Every structure is written in structure tokens, then in C-alpha cells.
mmCIF file of C-alpha atoms in Angstrom:
data_model
loop_
_atom_site.group_PDB
_atom_site.id
_atom_site.type_symbol
_atom_site.label_atom_id
_atom_site.label_comp_id
_atom_site.label_asym_id
_atom_site.label_seq_id
_atom_site.Cartn_x
_atom_site.Cartn_y
_atom_site.Cartn_z
ATOM 1 C CA MET A 1105 7.548 4.964 13.422
ATOM 2 C CA PHE A 1106 11.201 5.284 12.387
ATOM 3 C CA GLN A 1107 13.853 7.551 13.821
ATOM 4 C CA ASN A 1108 16.921 9.185 12.324
ATOM 5 C CA SER A 1109 19.387 11.733 13.655
ATOM 6 C CA VAL A 1110 19.422 15.338 12.505
ATOM 7 C CA SER A 1111 21.715 17.975 13.999
ATOM 8 C CA PHE A 1112 20.181 20.871 15.941
ATOM 9 C CA ALA A 1113 21.338 23.454 13.400
ATOM 10 C CA GLU A 1114 20.002 21.455 10.455
ATOM 11 C CA LYS A 1115 16.696 20.873 12.219
ATOM 12 C CA ASP A 1116 16.313 24.588 12.978
ATOM 13 C CA PHE A 1117 17.013 25.471 9.344
ATOM 14 C CA ILE A 1118 14.490 22.921 8.045
ATOM 15 C CA ILE A 1119 11.763 23.974 10.497
ATOM 16 C CA LYS A 1120 12.109 27.663 9.635
ATOM 17 C CA GLY A 1121 11.963 26.836 5.939
ATOM 18 C CA ILE A 1122 8.815 24.729 6.304
ATOM 19 C CA GLU A 1123 7.133 27.430 8.392
ATOM 20 C CA SER A 1124 7.784 29.714 5.397
ATOM 21 C CA ASN A 1125 6.383 26.998 3.065
ATOM 22 C CA ILE A 1126 9.799 26.350 1.521
ATOM 23 C CA ARG A 1127 11.295 22.862 1.795
ATOM 24 C CA LEU A 1128 14.881 21.865 1.085
ATOM 25 C CA ASP A 1129 14.005 20.352 -2.299
ATOM 26 C CA GLY A 1130 11.865 23.319 -3.355
ATOM 27 C CA ARG A 1131 8.477 21.736 -2.699
ATOM 28 C CA SER A 1132 5.699 23.376 -0.723
ATOM 29 C CA GLN A 1133 4.034 21.707 2.273
ATOM 30 C CA LEU A 1134 1.566 19.565 0.306
ATOM 31 C CA ASP A 1135 3.676 18.739 -2.749
ATOM 32 C CA TYR A 1136 4.734 15.182 -3.626
ATOM 33 C CA ARG A 1137 7.907 13.891 -5.199
ATOM 34 C CA PRO A 1138 7.511 11.925 -8.451
ATOM 35 C CA LEU A 1139 6.493 8.324 -7.797
ATOM 36 C CA TYR A 1140 6.746 5.510 -10.334
ATOM 37 C CA ILE A 1141 4.862 2.249 -10.403
ATOM 38 C CA GLU A 1142 5.259 -0.910 -12.464
ATOM 39 C CA THR A 1143 2.876 -3.855 -12.446
ATOM 40 C CA SER A 1144 3.151 -7.482 -13.608
ATOM 41 C CA ASN A 1145 6.875 -7.444 -12.832
ATOM 42 C CA LEU A 1146 6.909 -10.825 -11.001
ATOM 43 C CA PRO A 1147 5.996 -13.492 -13.565
ATOM 44 C CA ASN A 1148 5.349 -16.256 -11.013
ATOM 45 C CA ALA A 1149 2.986 -14.188 -8.864
ATOM 46 C CA HIS A 1150 -0.756 -13.803 -9.349
ATOM 47 C CA GLY A 1151 -0.305 -10.046 -8.990
ATOM 48 C CA SER A 1152 2.662 -7.757 -8.445
ATOM 49 C CA SER A 1153 3.928 -4.203 -8.441
ATOM 50 C CA ARG A 1154 7.064 -2.197 -7.868
ATOM 51 C CA VAL A 1155 6.979 1.329 -6.458
ATOM 52 C CA ARG A 1156 9.960 3.655 -6.699
ATOM 53 C CA GLN A 1157 10.376 7.215 -5.549
ATOM 54 C CA GLN A 1158 12.545 9.611 -7.466
ATOM 55 C CA ASP A 1159 15.352 9.551 -4.932
ATOM 56 C CA GLY A 1160 15.311 6.369 -2.941
ATOM 57 C CA THR A 1161 12.237 4.554 -1.629
ATOM 58 C CA ASP A 1162 11.929 1.306 -3.550
ATOM 59 C CA LEU A 1163 9.709 -1.686 -2.816
ATOM 60 C CA ILE A 1164 8.243 -4.762 -4.461
ATOM 61 C CA VAL A 1165 4.840 -6.317 -3.760
ATOM 62 C CA GLY A 1166 3.885 -9.848 -4.760
ATOM 63 C CA ILE A 1167 0.464 -11.486 -4.437
ATOM 64 C CA LYS A 1168 0.204 -15.267 -4.232
ATOM 65 C CA ALA A 1169 -3.199 -16.969 -4.268
ATOM 66 C CA GLU A 1170 -3.662 -20.377 -2.663
ATOM 67 C CA THR A 1171 -6.762 -22.434 -1.988
ATOM 68 C CA SER A 1172 -7.420 -23.296 1.646
ATOM 69 C CA ASN A 1173 -10.056 -24.945 3.795
ATOM 70 C CA VAL A 1174 -12.606 -22.529 5.210
ATOM 71 C CA ASP A 1175 -12.592 -21.971 8.962
ATOM 72 C CA LEU A 1176 -15.937 -23.387 10.052
ATOM 73 C CA ASN A 1177 -15.381 -21.978 13.545
ATOM 74 C CA SER A 1178 -15.250 -18.438 12.166
ATOM 75 C CA PRO A 1179 -18.327 -16.170 12.413
ATOM 76 C CA SER A 1180 -18.064 -15.750 8.615
ATOM 77 C CA PRO A 1181 -16.604 -19.027 7.336
ATOM 78 C CA ASN A 1182 -17.505 -18.573 3.669
ATOM 79 C CA LYS A 1183 -15.014 -15.800 3.018
ATOM 80 C CA GLY A 1184 -11.450 -15.734 1.792
ATOM 81 C CA LYS A 1185 -8.580 -13.965 3.528
ATOM 82 C CA LEU A 1186 -5.919 -11.359 2.840
ATOM 83 C CA ILE A 1187 -2.711 -12.155 4.712
ATOM 84 C CA CYS A 1188 -0.089 -9.411 4.745
ATOM 85 C CA SER A 1189 3.645 -9.692 5.413
ATOM 86 C CA ILE A 1190 6.131 -6.822 5.149
ATOM 87 C CA GLU A 1191 9.897 -7.199 5.326
ATOM 88 C CA CYS A 1192 12.593 -4.553 5.116
ATOM 89 C CA ALA A 1193 15.774 -5.741 3.440
ATOM 90 C CA PRO A 1194 18.926 -5.351 5.586
ATOM 91 C CA ASN A 1195 20.320 -2.815 3.106
ATOM 92 C CA SER A 1196 17.120 -0.740 2.881
ATOM 93 C CA ASN A 1197 18.678 2.213 4.800
ATOM 94 C CA LEU A 1198 16.161 2.021 7.647
ATOM 95 C CA GLN A 1199 17.607 3.477 10.831
ATOM 96 C CA PHE A 1200 16.188 1.455 13.697
ATOM 97 C CA ARG A 1201 17.934 3.148 16.672
ATOM 98 C CA GLY A 1202 17.466 0.571 19.388
ATOM 99 C CA ARG A 1203 14.704 -1.372 17.652
ATOM 100 C CA THR A 1204 15.232 -4.617 15.821
ATOM 101 C CA GLN A 1205 14.419 -5.132 12.183
ATOM 102 C CA GLU A 1206 11.887 -7.774 13.221
ATOM 103 C CA GLU A 1207 10.045 -5.200 15.351
ATOM 104 C CA ILE A 1208 9.815 -2.801 12.416
ATOM 105 C CA ASN A 1209 8.600 -5.565 10.101
ATOM 106 C CA THR A 1210 5.960 -6.609 12.639
ATOM 107 C CA GLU A 1211 4.785 -3.028 13.166
ATOM 108 C CA LEU A 1212 4.355 -2.431 9.446
ATOM 109 C CA THR A 1213 2.638 -5.781 8.915
ATOM 110 C CA GLN A 1214 0.161 -5.165 11.727
ATOM 111 C CA LEU A 1215 -0.619 -1.668 10.455
ATOM 112 C CA PHE A 1216 -1.529 -2.853 6.967
ATOM 113 C CA GLN A 1217 -3.295 -6.002 8.126
ATOM 114 C CA LYS A 1218 -5.497 -3.812 10.320
ATOM 115 C CA MET A 1219 -6.325 -1.522 7.415
ATOM 116 C CA LEU A 1220 -7.022 -4.366 4.980
ATOM 117 C CA ASP A 1221 -9.339 -6.016 7.514
ATOM 118 C CA TYR A 1222 -11.395 -2.849 8.000
ATOM 119 C CA PRO A 1223 -15.025 -3.480 6.896
ATOM 120 C CA GLY A 1224 -15.877 -2.126 3.473
ATOM 121 C CA CYS A 1225 -12.320 -1.093 2.669
ATOM 122 C CA GLY A 1226 -10.874 -3.955 0.717
ATOM 123 C CA VAL A 1227 -11.329 -6.906 -1.558
ATOM 124 C CA ASP A 1228 -14.759 -8.567 -1.594
ATOM 125 C CA LEU A 1229 -13.859 -11.566 0.561
ATOM 126 C CA GLU A 1230 -17.083 -13.396 -0.265
ATOM 127 C CA SER A 1231 -15.998 -13.472 -3.913
ATOM 128 C CA LEU A 1232 -12.972 -15.555 -2.835
ATOM 129 C CA LEU A 1233 -15.186 -18.492 -1.885
ATOM 130 C CA VAL A 1234 -14.667 -21.548 -4.108
ATOM 131 C CA ILE A 1235 -16.939 -24.147 -2.476
ATOM 132 C CA GLU A 1236 -19.358 -23.253 0.295
ATOM 133 C CA ASN A 1237 -18.253 -24.513 3.726
ATOM 134 C CA GLN A 1238 -15.226 -26.156 2.135
ATOM 135 C CA THR A 1239 -12.719 -24.147 0.103
ATOM 136 C CA CYS A 1240 -11.748 -20.511 -0.393
ATOM 137 C CA TRP A 1241 -8.861 -18.443 -1.730
ATOM 138 C CA HIS A 1242 -6.228 -16.996 0.593
ATOM 139 C CA LEU A 1243 -4.269 -14.075 -0.878
ATOM 140 C CA TYR A 1244 -0.763 -13.700 0.536
ATOM 141 C CA ILE A 1245 0.515 -10.130 0.170
ATOM 142 C CA ASP A 1246 4.309 -10.019 0.500
ATOM 143 C CA VAL A 1247 6.099 -6.663 0.530
ATOM 144 C CA LEU A 1248 9.873 -6.345 0.314
ATOM 145 C CA VAL A 1249 11.334 -2.902 1.034
ATOM 146 C CA LEU A 1250 14.556 -2.464 -0.933
ATOM 147 C CA GLY A 1251 15.292 1.180 -0.141
ATOM 148 C CA TRP A 1252 13.870 4.024 1.890
ATOM 149 C CA SER A 1253 14.022 7.806 1.531
ATOM 150 C CA GLY A 1254 10.988 8.695 3.621
ATOM 151 C CA SER A 1255 7.227 8.292 3.148
ATOM 152 C CA LEU A 1256 7.543 4.513 3.381
ATOM 153 C CA VAL A 1257 4.030 3.735 4.648
ATOM 154 C CA ASP A 1258 2.445 5.801 1.870
ATOM 155 C CA CYS A 1259 4.498 4.010 -0.780
ATOM 156 C CA ILE A 1260 3.609 0.584 0.621
ATOM 157 C CA SER A 1261 -0.095 1.439 0.410
ATOM 158 C CA VAL A 1262 0.344 2.392 -3.247
ATOM 159 C CA GLY A 1263 2.221 -0.837 -3.951
ATOM 160 C CA ILE A 1264 -0.356 -3.071 -2.263
ATOM 161 C CA ARG A 1265 -3.272 -1.419 -4.043
ATOM 162 C CA ALA A 1266 -1.534 -1.611 -7.424
ATOM 163 C CA ALA A 1267 -0.634 -5.279 -6.928
ATOM 164 C CA LEU A 1268 -4.203 -6.189 -5.932
ATOM 165 C CA ALA A 1269 -5.522 -4.289 -8.951
ATOM 166 C CA ASN A 1270 -3.162 -6.373 -11.060
ATOM 167 C CA THR A 1271 -4.052 -9.719 -9.444
ATOM 168 C CA LYS A 1272 -5.651 -12.404 -11.619
ATOM 169 C CA LEU A 1273 -7.181 -15.509 -10.060
ATOM 170 C CA PRO A 1274 -7.187 -18.746 -12.068
ATOM 171 C CA LYS A 1275 -10.498 -20.075 -13.261
ATOM 172 C CA VAL A 1276 -11.896 -22.818 -11.038
ATOM 173 C CA ILE A 1277 -14.210 -25.585 -12.241
ATOM 174 C CA VAL A 1278 -16.262 -27.147 -9.456
ATOM 175 C CA HIS A 1279 -17.356 -30.702 -10.207
ATOM 176 C CA PRO A 1280 -20.659 -32.204 -9.025
ATOM 177 C CA PRO A 1281 -20.366 -33.824 -5.583
ATOM 178 C CA VAL A 1282 -19.641 -37.530 -5.465
ATOM 179 C CA GLU A 1283 -20.608 -39.353 -2.278
ATOM 180 C CA GLY A 1284 -20.790 -36.044 -0.443
ATOM 181 C CA VAL A 1285 -17.346 -34.884 -1.595
ATOM 182 C CA THR A 1286 -17.040 -31.892 -3.934
ATOM 183 C CA GLU A 1287 -13.848 -31.618 -5.946
ATOM 184 C CA PHE A 1288 -12.579 -28.728 -8.030
ATOM 185 C CA GLU A 1289 -10.056 -28.129 -10.767
ATOM 186 C CA ILE A 1290 -7.842 -25.076 -11.222
ATOM 187 C CA ILE A 1291 -7.336 -24.152 -14.882
ATOM 188 C CA ASP A 1292 -3.762 -23.063 -15.597
ATOM 189 C CA ASP A 1293 -4.469 -20.701 -18.479
ATOM 190 C CA ASN A 1294 -3.587 -16.996 -18.398
ATOM 191 C CA GLU A 1295 -6.457 -16.284 -20.759
ATOM 192 C CA LEU A 1296 -8.962 -17.752 -18.285
ATOM 193 C CA THR A 1297 -8.482 -15.606 -15.201
ATOM 194 C CA ASN A 1298 -10.603 -13.272 -13.120
ATOM 195 C CA SER A 1299 -9.751 -9.902 -11.603
ATOM 196 C CA LEU A 1300 -10.368 -9.342 -7.911
ATOM 197 C CA LYS A 1301 -13.698 -7.860 -6.947
ATOM 198 C CA GLY A 1302 -13.464 -4.818 -4.721
ATOM 199 C CA TRP A 1303 -9.791 -3.942 -5.191
ATOM 200 C CA GLU A 1304 -10.944 -0.382 -5.930
ATOM 201 C CA ASP A 1305 -11.906 -0.075 -2.254
ATOM 202 C CA ILE A 1306 -8.349 -0.645 -1.027
ATOM 203 C CA PRO A 1307 -7.323 2.592 0.749
ATOM 204 C CA LEU A 1308 -4.275 4.739 0.195
ATOM 205 C CA ILE A 1309 -2.433 6.156 3.187
ATOM 206 C CA VAL A 1310 -1.339 9.770 3.457
ATOM 207 C CA SER A 1311 1.180 10.545 6.205
ATOM 208 C CA LEU A 1312 1.323 14.095 7.509
ATOM 209 C CA ASN A 1313 4.387 15.026 9.556
ATOM 210 C CA LYS A 1314 4.177 17.910 12.047
ATOM 211 C CA ILE A 1315 7.338 19.975 11.809
ATOM 212 C CA GLY A 1316 7.457 23.171 13.828
ATOM 213 C CA GLU A 1317 4.018 24.777 13.633
ATOM 214 C CA LYS A 1318 3.251 23.311 10.187
ATOM 215 C CA TYR A 1319 2.850 19.884 8.634
ATOM 216 C CA VAL A 1320 4.043 18.352 5.371
ATOM 217 C CA VAL A 1321 3.216 15.344 3.212
ATOM 218 C CA ASP A 1322 5.700 12.999 1.544
ATOM 219 C CA ALA A 1323 8.418 13.895 4.039
ATOM 220 C CA THR A 1324 12.012 13.154 3.158
ATOM 221 C CA LEU A 1325 14.259 11.157 5.459
ATOM 222 C CA VAL A 1326 15.704 14.338 6.959
ATOM 223 C CA GLU A 1327 12.273 15.922 7.382
ATOM 224 C CA GLU A 1328 11.016 12.848 9.222
ATOM 225 C CA GLY A 1329 13.950 13.292 11.593
ATOM 226 C CA CYS A 1330 12.661 16.790 12.389
ATOM 227 C CA ALA A 1331 9.035 15.789 12.945
ATOM 228 C CA GLN A 1332 7.483 15.988 16.414
ATOM 229 C CA GLY A 1333 4.790 13.552 15.345
ATOM 230 C CA LYS A 1334 2.985 12.031 12.410
ATOM 231 C CA VAL A 1335 -0.671 11.409 11.587
ATOM 232 C CA MET A 1336 -1.411 8.626 9.089
ATOM 233 C CA VAL A 1337 -4.783 8.670 7.335
ATOM 234 C CA GLY A 1338 -6.040 5.752 5.218
ATOM 235 C CA VAL A 1339 -8.921 6.566 2.874
ATOM 236 C CA ASN A 1340 -10.648 4.557 0.152
ATOM 237 C CA LYS A 1341 -12.214 5.723 -3.094
ATOM 238 C CA SER A 1342 -15.644 6.329 -1.556
ATOM 239 C CA GLY A 1343 -14.081 8.607 1.063
ATOM 240 C CA ARG A 1344 -14.359 6.100 3.881
ATOM 241 C CA VAL A 1345 -11.632 6.521 6.485
ATOM 242 C CA ALA A 1346 -10.115 3.117 7.264
ATOM 243 C CA LEU A 1347 -7.184 4.279 9.365
ATOM 244 C CA VAL A 1348 -6.220 7.207 11.567
ATOM 245 C CA GLN A 1349 -3.082 6.687 13.602
ATOM 246 C CA LYS A 1350 -0.778 9.118 15.354
ATOM 247 C CA VAL A 1351 2.832 8.097 15.913
ATOM 248 C CA GLY A 1352 5.763 9.882 17.483
ATOM 249 C CA ARG A 1353 6.480 11.206 20.948
ATOM 250 C CA GLY A 1354 5.605 14.843 20.323
ATOM 251 C CA ALA A 1355 2.202 16.301 21.156
ATOM 252 C CA ILE A 1356 -0.074 17.584 18.405
ATOM 253 C CA ASP A 1357 -2.909 19.969 19.196
ATOM 254 C CA LEU A 1358 -6.333 18.375 18.746
ATOM 255 C CA GLY A 1359 -7.395 21.111 16.350
ATOM 256 C CA MET A 1360 -4.349 20.476 14.175
ATOM 257 C CA VAL A 1361 -4.982 16.715 14.247
ATOM 258 C CA SER A 1362 -8.493 17.314 12.885
ATOM 259 C CA GLU A 1363 -7.096 19.583 10.190
ATOM 260 C CA MET A 1364 -4.435 17.029 9.273
ATOM 261 C CA VAL A 1365 -7.038 14.260 8.982
ATOM 262 C CA GLU A 1366 -9.197 16.378 6.665
ATOM 263 C CA THR A 1367 -6.179 17.350 4.567
ATOM 264 C CA GLY A 1368 -5.065 13.724 4.381
ATOM 265 C CA LYS A 1369 -8.521 12.648 3.278
ATOM 266 C CA LYS A 1370 -8.630 15.229 0.477
ATOM 267 C CA LEU A 1371 -5.147 14.346 -0.753
ATOM 268 C CA ALA A 1372 -5.878 10.616 -0.634
ATOM 269 C CA LEU A 1373 -8.954 11.068 -2.823
ATOM 270 C CA VAL A 1374 -6.924 13.089 -5.329
ATOM 271 C CA ASN A 1375 -4.169 10.461 -5.356
ATOM 272 C CA LEU A 1376 -6.697 7.637 -5.763
ATOM 273 C CA GLY A 1377 -8.170 9.361 -8.798
ATOM 274 C CA LYS A 1378 -4.734 9.817 -10.350
ATOM 275 C CA MET A 1379 -3.737 6.260 -9.565
ATOM 276 C CA ASP A 1380 -6.855 4.706 -11.092
ATOM 277 C CA GLU A 1381 -6.496 6.863 -14.181
ATOM 278 C CA ARG A 1382 -2.885 5.786 -14.639
ATOM 279 C CA LEU A 1383 -3.611 2.112 -13.932
ATOM 280 C CA ALA A 1384 -6.328 2.109 -16.575
ATOM 281 C CA SER A 1385 -3.963 3.801 -19.022
ATOM 282 C CA GLU A 1386 -1.171 1.352 -18.193
ATOM 283 C CA LYS A 1387 -3.475 -1.613 -18.683
ATOM 284 C CA ALA A 1388 -4.407 -0.446 -22.167
ATOM 285 C CA GLU A 1389 -0.789 0.332 -23.068
ATOM 286 C CA THR A 1390 0.463 -2.971 -21.660
ATOM 287 C CA GLU A 1391 -1.996 -5.004 -23.687
ATOM 288 C CA ALA A 1392 -1.047 -3.136 -26.858
ATOM 289 C CA LEU A 1393 2.706 -3.409 -26.259
ATOM 290 C CA ARG A 1394 2.617 -7.070 -25.321
ATOM 291 C CA LYS A 1395 0.919 -7.904 -28.576
ATOM 292 C CA LYS A 1396 3.932 -6.340 -30.286
ATOM 293 C CA GLY A 1397 6.432 -7.965 -27.894
ATOM 294 C CA ASN A 1398 7.718 -4.609 -26.642
ATOM 295 C CA GLN A 1399 8.983 -3.662 -23.163
ATOM 296 C CA VAL A 1400 6.544 -1.790 -20.930
ATOM 297 C CA SER A 1401 7.895 1.417 -19.351
ATOM 298 C CA PRO A 1402 7.246 2.369 -15.710
ATOM 299 C CA LEU A 1403 4.387 4.755 -15.091
ATOM 300 C CA GLY A 1404 4.630 7.937 -13.039
ATOM 301 C CA PHE A 1405 1.992 9.706 -10.993
ATOM 302 C CA LEU A 1406 1.607 11.887 -7.887
ATOM 303 C CA ALA A 1407 3.986 14.286 -9.617
ATOM 304 C CA HIS A 1408 3.158 17.988 -9.504
#
């Protein structure tokens, strides 16, 4: 997806190390770097998160909910929508090499929109209906990439899932119809909000980079520059695969692709379990600390 230059000598050294299961930072092939997540960090958003890797990747996700008219021409008009937009800041260290920033933003946006639209792997869109055949919620998911040190797609998936888990929709009071017109009222009260239904089914993505005759997860910037190809696997909590996509010019043997998909699926399920455990813990800690007026610390997970 992204390209960066690595010298021949450096690439040879990295490949030989990975084939011996020794990476430059001391990790083995399937080890992750520490990843930290904060939620509720954008006060004017309905949901938000910030994801930071130990040594570089940094992104913010904001969720904005707006009411909209249903599309009566749609096959399923009485459903809300998730609308994704991803933008990389000019100083985010992305190396485009002949591709414009707009092309990268579009590619990332399309990837995540495709995954979020996959049946059974996302928010319960029917629960976003306000008035049948009239009004529904549209959730705008905006991602801003501030910095990048590899494994960007994986981090974005964590940020989106955390922000949707954190999203609270205002209470809506629907008034009885008058002369065929139904009106509603949005209650602006933080104590009268509803969590999203189905956020647990949002997938996480695991990217596996083929380097030499092996593959690694959570590749660094330099490791991604050595990769012949990458397989991205999106999996939800029930084990449903919502995304399998191969990127890169290098060929990957079909047998290895199958192995990479299975490995990605297993790792995604482990990461989902850790993430949900930490989000539940953070929620309890946040509620306790806010009552005391204390600052909430960022939460770490995916650390081995």
C-alpha cells in the first residue's frame, strides 16, 4: 500500500534476521509493539479515540452522528449509514513515492468503507432508524493520521472500533404525527444517551508482511520496505472474516497465503479479546475517575 526505500545491504540483513526469527527490535515474527488507546478525547464528538504506537504511529478518530432523511430508493431504506473518511496529515511521515496524498487517503477510505459495509460485521444499522421511512442516523467516521511508523491499517482498525465502542447517541423523542407529519426532538443531555448496538462486531485488521521466506505482523517502517507483499485479514469477534486483501507487487505462494490468513484470524481473535477486556476496564476506571475529577491515563494493550 505504501512504499519506502531501504538499501540492498540493509534489506539483506533484515531478511536474514527475520528468517532466523530475530527482528531488529528484538521481537519474534508474531510479536506486537506496545499500543496505547485513549477514548472520549474529543469533547464535541459523539465518540472518539486516539491510538498511539510506542515509536511513531499516531491517529485520532472522531464519530459525528447526524440525522438524515432515509433513502426511499434504497433496497433497505430503514437503515442508518456509516460513512468513513481517512486523511493523512502532511507531516505524518508517509512516503508516497509517485502517488499523491489524495490517492492514499482514497485508498484507505475505500478499504475501511468496504469492511464496515460487509454484512454482519458492523453496527446494527436498523437500530439507527429514528422514524420509519423518514429519518435515520448517519455516523460520520473521520480518521486523521498524525504519524506513521508502520502497521497503519491495523492501527486505524483499532481506532475505529474503539471510537464506535465509545459512541453515545442522544435520546430521541418521537412525537405523534400531526396531519401526516411526524416530528422528533433530540435531547441534549449526556445522561440520556444510548450506546451503539453491534459495535462488538466491528472487525480488527491484522496485516502480515512477507519478508524473505517468512512473514511478520506489526511490521516497522523499514520492514515494510523489505516486504515482497502483504496480506490484510479483517476478522470480527465471532470469527467471521470480513476482509482478505493482498497488496504489493511480489508473488506469494497460495499455500503461504492460506497460512497467513489463518494466522491473521487467530491473532485478530486474540487482539479482540484483549481490546474488549481493556475497554471494559477503561470504562469502569473512567467513570470512577471522572466522579473524582481526575485525569484518565491512556490504556495499553497488544503488548507482549
